[in-house]
Short mmCIF file of C-alpha atoms and ligand atoms in Angstrom, two decimals:
data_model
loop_
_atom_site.label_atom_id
_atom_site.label_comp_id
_atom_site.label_asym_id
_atom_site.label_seq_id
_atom_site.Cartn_x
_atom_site.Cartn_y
_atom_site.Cartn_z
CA UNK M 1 -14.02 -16.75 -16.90
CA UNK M 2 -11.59 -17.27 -19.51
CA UNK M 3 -8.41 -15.20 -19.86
CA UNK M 4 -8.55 -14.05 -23.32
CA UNK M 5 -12.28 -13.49 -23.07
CA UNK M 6 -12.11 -11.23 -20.11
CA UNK M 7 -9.11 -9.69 -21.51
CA UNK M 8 -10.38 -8.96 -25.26
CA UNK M 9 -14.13 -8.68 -24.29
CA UNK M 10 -14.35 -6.90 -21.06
CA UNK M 11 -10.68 -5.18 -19.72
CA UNK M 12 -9.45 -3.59 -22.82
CA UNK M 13 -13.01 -2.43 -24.35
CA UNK M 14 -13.51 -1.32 -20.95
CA UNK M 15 -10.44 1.07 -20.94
CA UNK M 16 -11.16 2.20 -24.36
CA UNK M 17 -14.52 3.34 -23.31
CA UNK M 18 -13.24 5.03 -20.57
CA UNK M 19 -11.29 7.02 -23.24
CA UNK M 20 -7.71 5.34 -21.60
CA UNK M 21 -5.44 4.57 -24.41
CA UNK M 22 -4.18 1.59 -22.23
CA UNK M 23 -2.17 -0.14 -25.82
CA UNK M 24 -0.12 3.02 -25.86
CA UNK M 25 0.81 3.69 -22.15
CA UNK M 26 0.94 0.13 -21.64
CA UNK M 27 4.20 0.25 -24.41
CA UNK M 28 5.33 3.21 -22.62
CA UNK M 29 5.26 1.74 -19.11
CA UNK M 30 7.39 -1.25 -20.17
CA UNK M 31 10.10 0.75 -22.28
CA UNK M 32 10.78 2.72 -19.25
CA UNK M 33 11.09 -0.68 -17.20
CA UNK M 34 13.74 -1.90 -19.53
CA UNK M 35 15.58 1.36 -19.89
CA UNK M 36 18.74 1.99 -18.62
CA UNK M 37 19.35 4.54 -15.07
CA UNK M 38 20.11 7.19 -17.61
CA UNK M 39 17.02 6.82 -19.61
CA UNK M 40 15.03 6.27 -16.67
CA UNK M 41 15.90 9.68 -15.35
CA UNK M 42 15.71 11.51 -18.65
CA UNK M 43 12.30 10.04 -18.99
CA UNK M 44 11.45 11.31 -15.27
CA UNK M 45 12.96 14.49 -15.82
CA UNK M 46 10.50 15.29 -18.94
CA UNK M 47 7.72 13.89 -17.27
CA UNK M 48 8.27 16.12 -13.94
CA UNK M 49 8.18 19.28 -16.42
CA UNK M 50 5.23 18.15 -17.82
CA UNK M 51 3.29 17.63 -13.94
CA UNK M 52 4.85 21.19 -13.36
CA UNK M 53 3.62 22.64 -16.45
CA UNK M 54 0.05 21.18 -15.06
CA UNK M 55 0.11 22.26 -11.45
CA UNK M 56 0.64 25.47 -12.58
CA UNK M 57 -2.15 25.78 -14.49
CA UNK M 58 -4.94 24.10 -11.93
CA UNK M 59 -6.37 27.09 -10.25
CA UNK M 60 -5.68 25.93 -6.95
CA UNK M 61 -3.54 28.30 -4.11
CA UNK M 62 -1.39 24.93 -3.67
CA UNK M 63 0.79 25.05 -6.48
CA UNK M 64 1.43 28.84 -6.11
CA UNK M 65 5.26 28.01 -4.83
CA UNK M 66 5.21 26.52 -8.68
CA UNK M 67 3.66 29.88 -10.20
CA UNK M 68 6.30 31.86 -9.10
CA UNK M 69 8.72 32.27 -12.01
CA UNK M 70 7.57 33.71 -15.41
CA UNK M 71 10.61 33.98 -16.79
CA UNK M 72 11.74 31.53 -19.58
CA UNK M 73 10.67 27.93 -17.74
CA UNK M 74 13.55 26.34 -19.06
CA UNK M 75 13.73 22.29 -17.93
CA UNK M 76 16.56 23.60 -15.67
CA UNK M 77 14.29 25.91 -13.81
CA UNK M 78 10.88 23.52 -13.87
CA UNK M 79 13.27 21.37 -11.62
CA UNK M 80 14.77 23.37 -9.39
CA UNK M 81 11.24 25.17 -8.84
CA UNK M 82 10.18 21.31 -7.72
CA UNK M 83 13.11 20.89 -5.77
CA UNK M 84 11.64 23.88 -3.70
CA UNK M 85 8.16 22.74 -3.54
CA UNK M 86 7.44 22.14 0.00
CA UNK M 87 6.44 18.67 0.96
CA UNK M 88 3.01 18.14 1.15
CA UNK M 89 1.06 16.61 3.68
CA UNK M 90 -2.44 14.62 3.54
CA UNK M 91 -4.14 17.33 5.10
CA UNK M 92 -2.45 19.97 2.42
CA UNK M 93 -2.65 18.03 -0.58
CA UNK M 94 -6.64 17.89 1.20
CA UNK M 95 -6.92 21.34 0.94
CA UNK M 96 -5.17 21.50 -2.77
CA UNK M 97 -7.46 18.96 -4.21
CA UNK M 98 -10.93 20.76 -2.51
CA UNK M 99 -10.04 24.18 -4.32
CA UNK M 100 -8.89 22.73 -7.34
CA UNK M 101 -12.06 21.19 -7.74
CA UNK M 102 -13.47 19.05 -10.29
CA UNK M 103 -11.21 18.38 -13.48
CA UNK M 104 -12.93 19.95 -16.47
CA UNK M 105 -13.15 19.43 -20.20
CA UNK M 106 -11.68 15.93 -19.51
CA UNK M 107 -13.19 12.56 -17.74
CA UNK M 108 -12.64 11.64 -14.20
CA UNK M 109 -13.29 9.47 -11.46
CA UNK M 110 -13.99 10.16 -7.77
CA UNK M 111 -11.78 8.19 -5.11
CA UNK M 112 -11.82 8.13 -1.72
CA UNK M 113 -9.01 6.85 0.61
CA UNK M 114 -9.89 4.73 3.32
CA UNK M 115 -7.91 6.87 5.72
CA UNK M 116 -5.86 4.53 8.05
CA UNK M 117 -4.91 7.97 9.64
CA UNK M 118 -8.58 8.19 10.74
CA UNK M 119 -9.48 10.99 8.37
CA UNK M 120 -10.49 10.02 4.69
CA UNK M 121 -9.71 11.77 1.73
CA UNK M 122 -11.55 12.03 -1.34
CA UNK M 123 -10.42 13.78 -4.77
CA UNK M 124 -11.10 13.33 -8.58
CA UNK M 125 -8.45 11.06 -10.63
CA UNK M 126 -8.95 12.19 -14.55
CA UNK M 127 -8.66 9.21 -16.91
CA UNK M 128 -5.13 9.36 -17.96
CA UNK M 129 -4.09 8.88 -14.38
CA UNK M 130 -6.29 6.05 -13.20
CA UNK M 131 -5.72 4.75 -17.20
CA UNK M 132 -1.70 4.76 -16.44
CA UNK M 133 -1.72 3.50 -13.09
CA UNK M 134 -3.45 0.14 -14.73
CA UNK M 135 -0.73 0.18 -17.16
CA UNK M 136 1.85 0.16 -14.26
CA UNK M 137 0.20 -2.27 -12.51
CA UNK M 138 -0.30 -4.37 -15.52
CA UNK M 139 3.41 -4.21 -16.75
CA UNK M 140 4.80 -5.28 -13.19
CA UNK M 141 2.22 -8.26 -12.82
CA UNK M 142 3.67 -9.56 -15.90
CA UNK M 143 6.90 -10.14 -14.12
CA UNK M 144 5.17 -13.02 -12.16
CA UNK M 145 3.69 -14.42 -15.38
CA UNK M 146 0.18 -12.39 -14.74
CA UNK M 147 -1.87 -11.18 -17.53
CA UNK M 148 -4.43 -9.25 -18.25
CA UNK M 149 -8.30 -10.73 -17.44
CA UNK M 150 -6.59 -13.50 -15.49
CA UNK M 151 -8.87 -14.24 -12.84
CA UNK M 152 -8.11 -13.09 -9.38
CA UNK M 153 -9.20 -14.23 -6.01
CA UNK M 154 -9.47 -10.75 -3.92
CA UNK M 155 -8.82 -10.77 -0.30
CA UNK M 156 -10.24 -7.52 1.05
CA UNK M 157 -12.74 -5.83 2.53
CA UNK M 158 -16.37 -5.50 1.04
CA UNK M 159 -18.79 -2.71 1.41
CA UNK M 160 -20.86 -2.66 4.64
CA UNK M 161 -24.01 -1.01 2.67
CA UNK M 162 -26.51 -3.35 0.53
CA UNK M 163 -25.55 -0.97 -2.55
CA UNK M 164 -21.87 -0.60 -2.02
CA UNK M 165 -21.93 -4.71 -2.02
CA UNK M 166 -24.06 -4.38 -5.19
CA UNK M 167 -21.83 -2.31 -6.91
CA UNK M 168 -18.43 -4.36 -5.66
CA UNK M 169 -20.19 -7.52 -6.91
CA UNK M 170 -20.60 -6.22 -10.35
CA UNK M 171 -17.33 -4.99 -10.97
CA UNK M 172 -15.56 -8.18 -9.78
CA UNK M 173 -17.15 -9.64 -12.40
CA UNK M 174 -16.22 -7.49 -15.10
CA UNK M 175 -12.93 -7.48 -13.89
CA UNK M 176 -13.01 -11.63 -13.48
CA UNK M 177 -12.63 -11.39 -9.65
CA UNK M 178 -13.77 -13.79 -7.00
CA UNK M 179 -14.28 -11.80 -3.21
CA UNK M 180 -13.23 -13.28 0.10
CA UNK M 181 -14.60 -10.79 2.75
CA UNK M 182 -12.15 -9.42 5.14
CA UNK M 183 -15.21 -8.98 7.74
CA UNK M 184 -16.05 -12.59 7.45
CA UNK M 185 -13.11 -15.14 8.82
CA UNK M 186 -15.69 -17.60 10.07
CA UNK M 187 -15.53 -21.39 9.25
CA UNK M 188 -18.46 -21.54 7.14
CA UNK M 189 -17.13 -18.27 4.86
CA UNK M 190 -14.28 -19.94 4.81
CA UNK M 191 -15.25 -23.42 3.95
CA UNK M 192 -16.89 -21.51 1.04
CA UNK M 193 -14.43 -19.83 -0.11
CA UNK M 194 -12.31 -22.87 -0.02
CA UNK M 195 -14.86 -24.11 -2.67
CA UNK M 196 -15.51 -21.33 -4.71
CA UNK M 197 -11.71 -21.05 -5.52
CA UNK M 198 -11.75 -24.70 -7.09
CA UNK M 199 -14.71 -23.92 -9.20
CA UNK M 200 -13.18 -19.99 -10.21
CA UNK M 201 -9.44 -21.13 -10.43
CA UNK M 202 -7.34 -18.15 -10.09
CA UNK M 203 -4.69 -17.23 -11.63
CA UNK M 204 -3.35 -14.94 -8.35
CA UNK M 205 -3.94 -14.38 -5.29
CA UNK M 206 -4.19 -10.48 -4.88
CA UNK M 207 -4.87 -8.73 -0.87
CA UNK M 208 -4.08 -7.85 2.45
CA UNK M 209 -1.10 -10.23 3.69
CA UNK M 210 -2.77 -10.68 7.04
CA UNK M 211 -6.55 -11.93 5.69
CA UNK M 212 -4.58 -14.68 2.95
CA UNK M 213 -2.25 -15.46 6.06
CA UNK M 214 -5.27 -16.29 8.22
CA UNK M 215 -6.80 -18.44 5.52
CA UNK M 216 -3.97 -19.85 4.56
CA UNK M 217 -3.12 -21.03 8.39
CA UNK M 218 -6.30 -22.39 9.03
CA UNK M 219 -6.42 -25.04 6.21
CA UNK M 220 -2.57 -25.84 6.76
CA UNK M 221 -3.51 -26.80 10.47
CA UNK M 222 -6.03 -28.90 8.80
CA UNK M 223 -3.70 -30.48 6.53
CA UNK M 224 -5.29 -29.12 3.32
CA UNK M 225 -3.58 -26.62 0.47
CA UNK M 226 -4.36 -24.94 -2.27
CA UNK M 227 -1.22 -26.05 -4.39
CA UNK M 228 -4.14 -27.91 -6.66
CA UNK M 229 -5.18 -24.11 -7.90
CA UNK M 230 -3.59 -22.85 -11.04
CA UNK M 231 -1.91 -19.89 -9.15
CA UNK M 232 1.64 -18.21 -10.79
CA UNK M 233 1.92 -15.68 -7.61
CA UNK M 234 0.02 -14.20 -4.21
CA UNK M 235 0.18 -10.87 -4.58
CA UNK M 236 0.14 -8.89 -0.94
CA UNK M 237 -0.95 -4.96 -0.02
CA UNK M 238 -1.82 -2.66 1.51
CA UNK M 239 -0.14 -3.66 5.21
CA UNK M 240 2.85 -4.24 6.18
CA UNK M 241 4.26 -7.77 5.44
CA UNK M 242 5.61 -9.97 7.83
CA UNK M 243 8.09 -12.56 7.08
CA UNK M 244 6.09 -15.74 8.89
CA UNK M 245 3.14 -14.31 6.80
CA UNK M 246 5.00 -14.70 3.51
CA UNK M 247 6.19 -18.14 4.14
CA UNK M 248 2.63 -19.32 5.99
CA UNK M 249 0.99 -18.27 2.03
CA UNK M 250 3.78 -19.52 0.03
CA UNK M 251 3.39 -22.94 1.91
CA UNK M 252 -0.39 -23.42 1.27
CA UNK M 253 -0.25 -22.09 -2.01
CA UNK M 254 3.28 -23.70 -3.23
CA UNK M 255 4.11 -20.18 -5.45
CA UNK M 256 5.86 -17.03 -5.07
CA UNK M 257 4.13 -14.27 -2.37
CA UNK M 258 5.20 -10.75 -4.02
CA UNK M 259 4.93 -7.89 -2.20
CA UNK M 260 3.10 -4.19 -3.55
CA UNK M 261 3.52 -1.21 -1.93
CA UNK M 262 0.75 1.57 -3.32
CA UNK M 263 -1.86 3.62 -2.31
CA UNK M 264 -5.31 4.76 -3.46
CA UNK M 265 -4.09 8.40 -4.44
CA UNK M 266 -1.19 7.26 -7.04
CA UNK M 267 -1.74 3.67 -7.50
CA UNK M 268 1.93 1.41 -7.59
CA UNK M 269 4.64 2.52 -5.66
CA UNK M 270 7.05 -0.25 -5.72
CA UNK M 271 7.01 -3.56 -6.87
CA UNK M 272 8.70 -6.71 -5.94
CA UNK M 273 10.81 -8.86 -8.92
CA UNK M 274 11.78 -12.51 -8.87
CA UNK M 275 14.28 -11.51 -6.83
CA UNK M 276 11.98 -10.22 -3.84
CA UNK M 277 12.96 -6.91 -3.99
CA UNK M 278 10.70 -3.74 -3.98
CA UNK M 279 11.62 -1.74 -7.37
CA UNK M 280 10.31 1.37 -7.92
CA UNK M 281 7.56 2.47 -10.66
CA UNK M 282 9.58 5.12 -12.08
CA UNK M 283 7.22 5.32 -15.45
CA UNK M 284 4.69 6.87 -13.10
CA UNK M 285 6.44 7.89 -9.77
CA UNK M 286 9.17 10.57 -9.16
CA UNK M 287 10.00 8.57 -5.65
CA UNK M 288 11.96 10.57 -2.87
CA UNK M 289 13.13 9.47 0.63
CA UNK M 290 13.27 13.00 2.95
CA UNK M 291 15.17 13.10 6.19
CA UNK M 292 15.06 16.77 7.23
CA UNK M 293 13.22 17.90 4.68
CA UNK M 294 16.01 16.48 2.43
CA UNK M 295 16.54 13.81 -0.20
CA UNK M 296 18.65 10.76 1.23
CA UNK M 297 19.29 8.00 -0.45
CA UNK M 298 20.25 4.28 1.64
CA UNK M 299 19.02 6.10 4.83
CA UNK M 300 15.82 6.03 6.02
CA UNK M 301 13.55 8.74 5.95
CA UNK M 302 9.54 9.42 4.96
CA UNK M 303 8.53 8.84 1.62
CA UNK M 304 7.40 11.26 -0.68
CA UNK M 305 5.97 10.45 -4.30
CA UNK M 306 5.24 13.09 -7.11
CA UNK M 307 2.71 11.18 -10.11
CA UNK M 308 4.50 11.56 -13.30
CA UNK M 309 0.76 11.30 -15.38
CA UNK M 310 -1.93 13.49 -14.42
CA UNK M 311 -3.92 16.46 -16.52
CA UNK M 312 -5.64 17.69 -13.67
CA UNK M 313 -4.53 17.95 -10.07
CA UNK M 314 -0.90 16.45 -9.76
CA UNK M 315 0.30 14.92 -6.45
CA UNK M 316 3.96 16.39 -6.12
CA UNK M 317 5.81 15.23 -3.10
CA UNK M 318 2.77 13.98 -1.31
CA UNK M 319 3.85 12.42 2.12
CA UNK M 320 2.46 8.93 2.41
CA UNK M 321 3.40 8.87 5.78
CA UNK M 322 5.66 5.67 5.47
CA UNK M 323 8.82 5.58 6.37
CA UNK M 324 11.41 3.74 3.65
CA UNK M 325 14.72 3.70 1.97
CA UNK M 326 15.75 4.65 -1.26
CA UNK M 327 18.34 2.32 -2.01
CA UNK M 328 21.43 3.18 -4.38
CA UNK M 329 22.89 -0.44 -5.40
CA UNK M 330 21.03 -2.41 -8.04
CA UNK M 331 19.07 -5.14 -8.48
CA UNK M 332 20.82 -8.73 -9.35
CA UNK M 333 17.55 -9.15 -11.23
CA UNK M 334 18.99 -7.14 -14.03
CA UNK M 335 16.12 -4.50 -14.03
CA UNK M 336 17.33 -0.93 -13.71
CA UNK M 337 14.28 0.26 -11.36
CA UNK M 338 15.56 1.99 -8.35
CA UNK M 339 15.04 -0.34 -5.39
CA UNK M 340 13.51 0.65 -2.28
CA UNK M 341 12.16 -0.51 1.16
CA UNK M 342 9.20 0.22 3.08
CA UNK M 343 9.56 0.78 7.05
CA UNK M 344 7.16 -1.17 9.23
CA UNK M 345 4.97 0.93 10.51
CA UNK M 346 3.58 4.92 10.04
CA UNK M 347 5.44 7.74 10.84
CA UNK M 348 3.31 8.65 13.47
CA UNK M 349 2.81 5.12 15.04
CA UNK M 350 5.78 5.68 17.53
CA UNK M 351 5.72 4.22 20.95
CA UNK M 352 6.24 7.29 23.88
CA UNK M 353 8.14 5.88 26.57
CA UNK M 354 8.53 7.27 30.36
CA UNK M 355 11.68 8.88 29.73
CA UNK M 356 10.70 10.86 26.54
CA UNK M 357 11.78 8.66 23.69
CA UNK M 358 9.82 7.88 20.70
CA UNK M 359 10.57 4.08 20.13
CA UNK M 360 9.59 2.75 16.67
CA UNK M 361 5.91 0.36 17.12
CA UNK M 362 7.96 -2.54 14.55
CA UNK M 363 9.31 -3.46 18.30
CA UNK M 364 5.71 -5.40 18.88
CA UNK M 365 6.70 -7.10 15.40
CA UNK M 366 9.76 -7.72 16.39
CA UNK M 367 8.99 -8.81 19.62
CA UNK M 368 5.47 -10.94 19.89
CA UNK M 369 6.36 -14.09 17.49
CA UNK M 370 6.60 -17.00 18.75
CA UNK M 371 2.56 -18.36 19.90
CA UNK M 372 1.25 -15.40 18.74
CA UNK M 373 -0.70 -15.86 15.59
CA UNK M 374 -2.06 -12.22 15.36
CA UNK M 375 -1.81 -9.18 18.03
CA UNK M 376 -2.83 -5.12 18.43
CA UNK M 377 -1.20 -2.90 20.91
CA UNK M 378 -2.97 0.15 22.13
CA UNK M 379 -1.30 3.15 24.02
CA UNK M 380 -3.42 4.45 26.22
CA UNK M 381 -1.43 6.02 28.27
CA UNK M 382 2.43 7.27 28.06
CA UNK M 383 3.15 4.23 30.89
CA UNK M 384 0.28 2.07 29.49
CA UNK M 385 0.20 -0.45 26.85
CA UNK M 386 -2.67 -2.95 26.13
CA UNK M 387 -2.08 -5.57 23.74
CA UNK M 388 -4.55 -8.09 22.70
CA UNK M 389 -3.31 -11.45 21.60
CA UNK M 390 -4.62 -14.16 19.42
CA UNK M 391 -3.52 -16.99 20.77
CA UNK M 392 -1.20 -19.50 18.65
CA UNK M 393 -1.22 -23.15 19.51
CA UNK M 394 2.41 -23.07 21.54
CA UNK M 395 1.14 -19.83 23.34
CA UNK M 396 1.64 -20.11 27.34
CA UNK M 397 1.33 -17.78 30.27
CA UNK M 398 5.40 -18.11 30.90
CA UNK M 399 5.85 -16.74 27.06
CA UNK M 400 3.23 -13.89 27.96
CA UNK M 401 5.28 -12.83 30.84
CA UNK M 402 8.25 -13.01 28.84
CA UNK M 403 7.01 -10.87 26.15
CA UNK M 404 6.26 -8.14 29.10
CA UNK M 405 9.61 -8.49 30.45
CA UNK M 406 11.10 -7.78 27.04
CA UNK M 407 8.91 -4.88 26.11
CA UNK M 408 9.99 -2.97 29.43
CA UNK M 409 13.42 -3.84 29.29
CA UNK M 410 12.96 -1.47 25.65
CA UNK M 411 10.21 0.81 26.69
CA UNK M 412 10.93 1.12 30.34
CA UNK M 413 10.32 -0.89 33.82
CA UNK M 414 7.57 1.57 34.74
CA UNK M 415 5.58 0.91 32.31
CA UNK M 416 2.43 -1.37 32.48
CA UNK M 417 1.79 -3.77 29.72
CA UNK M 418 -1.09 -5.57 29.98
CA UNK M 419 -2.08 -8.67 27.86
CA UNK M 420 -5.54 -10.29 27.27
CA UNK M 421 -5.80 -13.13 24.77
CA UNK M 422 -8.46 -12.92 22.27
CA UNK M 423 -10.15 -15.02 19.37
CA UNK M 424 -10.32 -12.30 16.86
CA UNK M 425 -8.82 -8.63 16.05
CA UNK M 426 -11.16 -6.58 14.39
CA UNK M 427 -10.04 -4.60 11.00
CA UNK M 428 -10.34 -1.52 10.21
CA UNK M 429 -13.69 -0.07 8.04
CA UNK M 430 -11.42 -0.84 5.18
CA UNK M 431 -10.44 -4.27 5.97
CA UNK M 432 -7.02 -3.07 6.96
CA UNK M 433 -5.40 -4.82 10.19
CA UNK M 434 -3.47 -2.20 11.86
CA UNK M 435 -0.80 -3.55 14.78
CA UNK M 436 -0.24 -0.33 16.76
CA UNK M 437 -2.23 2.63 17.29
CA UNK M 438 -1.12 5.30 19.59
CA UNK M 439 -4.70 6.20 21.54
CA UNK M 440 -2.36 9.13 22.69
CA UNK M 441 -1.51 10.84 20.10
CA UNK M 442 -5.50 10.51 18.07
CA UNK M 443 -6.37 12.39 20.70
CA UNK M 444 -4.55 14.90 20.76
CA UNK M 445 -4.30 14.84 17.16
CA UNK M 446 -0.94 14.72 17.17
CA UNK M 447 2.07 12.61 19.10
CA UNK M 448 2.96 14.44 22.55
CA UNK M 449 6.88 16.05 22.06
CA UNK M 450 6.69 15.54 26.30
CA UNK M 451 6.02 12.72 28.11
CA UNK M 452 3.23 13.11 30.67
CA UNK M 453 -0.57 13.76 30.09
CA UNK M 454 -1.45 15.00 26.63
ZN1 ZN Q 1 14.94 -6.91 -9.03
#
């Protein structure tokens, strides 16, 4: 479909009717991109009054910490009253969202999370936060030359139920998207795929880094592209991105791969520029980096986001469970965004050795390149590690064994790390490909503090 007509005829009439004043918060979204760190912070700080002033207000036992004060809430207090507010994990912010119920007197959407921690979570979004978080998103596409109703070429997963597929179907097309399955890699899906995206043209590429990595290799090993396609960017989510899977897309598609870090709950987190660095969203997130239950800034820590738009049940300090970096210099790209990075790997993915150390699973990343075109490594035990490889075209037995010698020498001699080659991973119910899962700690719900039988 054409730009304009998907844009004027379909996105924008779509927002209106949703009652999102898109135009507006659109404006508003890139003024606070342009502003300067000063601006940017007075902007936050009003904002942040404005989330408090609605927290306290929802009827939910969550906020209470927020309720305290009566006395005159003065923009001085509102802050240091957040600046108390404990973190909040999935499972509280669960709890928070289930008594505060369904927004009323206003419009709202039900979400649900895909849970990658193995427990979904579902909660209402009213329209001025689901309206904003498009105008976020909108605002940092543009910085790739993206706009509005251009047509995008989805990698992700699809709905497993006849209806769900229904329902996907029909709002790709009002939103001028073309689906590639995540649950279909085969040669025939994609051999049509292949074709579709001649005949639908995309603008972008927008998915999971892994799935458009997959494609992408397969037609480069058979000496085709897509540099043909119209594309301005590939746009990656949702996992964490490696650097061979960056440069494997940019190849076949001869344009920029940019990087979003977001989630269901509050939409964009960070953004990459030009420059390939991950700038904060600061007209809708209130970003903070805790070590210790304490704001650091170029150390890493687990990130914490607080929605700055909301008018029912506001997400303040929500744990994401990532681990990042708030970083303090600026950008060379001129923008005044806070930069940040994002950690490989979940808090709670941590590799137990023998001895009693928690060892980081980005050392399977770091490790397993070379002939490996995809892996997953399962702890099943504290001295047991199975990790199933799909095997690249220079893979040998002598690199396997290498790869176990080099994992011990990090994780310990005792420990047994056993390798089976595969042809295919399988993703999670969302699409997601996940590279380490500690089978320890999901079932004990929780990661061992001793080595040793959970
Ligand atoms: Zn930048």
């Amino acid at each position: 479909m054409n730009r304009r007509l998907a844009e004027q005829t379909l996105i924008y009439p779509l927002h209106y009717l949703r009652q999102e004043r898109i135009g507006a918060w659109l404006s508003e979204v890139r003024a606070v991109n342009g502003a300067s760190r000063a601006d940017i912070a007075r902007y936050q700080r009003t904002r942040l009054c404005e989330v408090v002033r609605t927290a306290r207000h929802s009827p939910s036992p969550g906020y209470a910490p927020l309720r305290g004060a009566t006395d005159q809430l003065t923009e001085e207090r509102i802050i240091g009253l957040l600046h108390d507010f404990p973190p909040q994990s999935k499972e509280a912010m669960r709890a928070t969202v289930a008594a505060g119920g369904r927004p009323r007197g206003m419009a709202s959407d039900y979400r649900s999370t895909s849970g990658s921690t193995g427990l979904p979570f579902q909660f209402y979004k009213d329209r001025y936060a689901t309206g904003f978080m498009d105008a976020v998103l909108y605002a940092a596409y543009a910085w790739h030359g993206i706009a509005v109703g251009d047509p995008q070429a989805r990698f992700w997963g699809m709905p497993l139920t006849p209806r769900g597929a229904a329902v996907a179907r029909i709002k790709d097309l009002l939103k001028n998207r073309l689906r590639f399955s995540a649950f279909d890699l085969s040669e025939g899906a994609r051999e049509s795929y292949y074709r579709s995206l001649h005949r639908f043209r995309p603008a972008y590429f927008y998915g999971y880094p892994s799935l458009m990595a997959t494609f992408c290799g397969h037609l480069l090993e058979q000496g085709r592209t897509l540099r043909s396609l119209p594309l301005k960017a590939v746009i990656g989510t949702g996992e964490y991105l490696y650097p061979q899977e960056r440069k494997l897309v940019e190849e076949a598609t001869g344009v920029p791969f940019v990087n979003e870090y977001g989630c269901t709950e509050v939409g964009i987190i960070g953004f990459e520029c030009p420059r390939q660095n991950l700038h904060v969203m600061s007209a809708n997130i209130y970003l903070e980096v805790l070590k210790d239950g304490r704001p650091v800034l170029d150390e890493a820590g687990d990130i914490h986001v607080t929605e700055l738009h909301t008018r029912s049940t506001p997400f303040i300090r929500y744990s994401l469970g990532d681990r990042g970096i708030l970083c303090s210099a600026p950008c060379p790209c001129g923008s005044s965004l806070p930069v940040m990075q994002v950690l490989s790997g979940r808090k709670d993915d941590y590799v137990l050795t023998p001895d009693g150390r928690k060892v980081y699973d980005a050392i399977f990343a770091y490790t397993l390149k070379r002939g490996v075109s995809r892996f997953r490594a399962v702890q099943t035990a504290v001295d047991r590690i199975e990790i199933a490889i799909v095997p690249g075209t220079d893979y040998s037995p002598e690199l396997g064994s290498r790869y176990v010698r080099e994992l011990q020498r990090h994780l310990g001699a005792t420990v047994t790390i056993a390798i089976s080659l595969v042809d295919t991973i399988e993703r999670e119910p969302s699409g997601k490909l996940r590279y380490f899962r500690n089978a320890m700690a999901a079932r004990t719900g929780r990661i061992p503090e001793e080595h040793g039988q959970p």
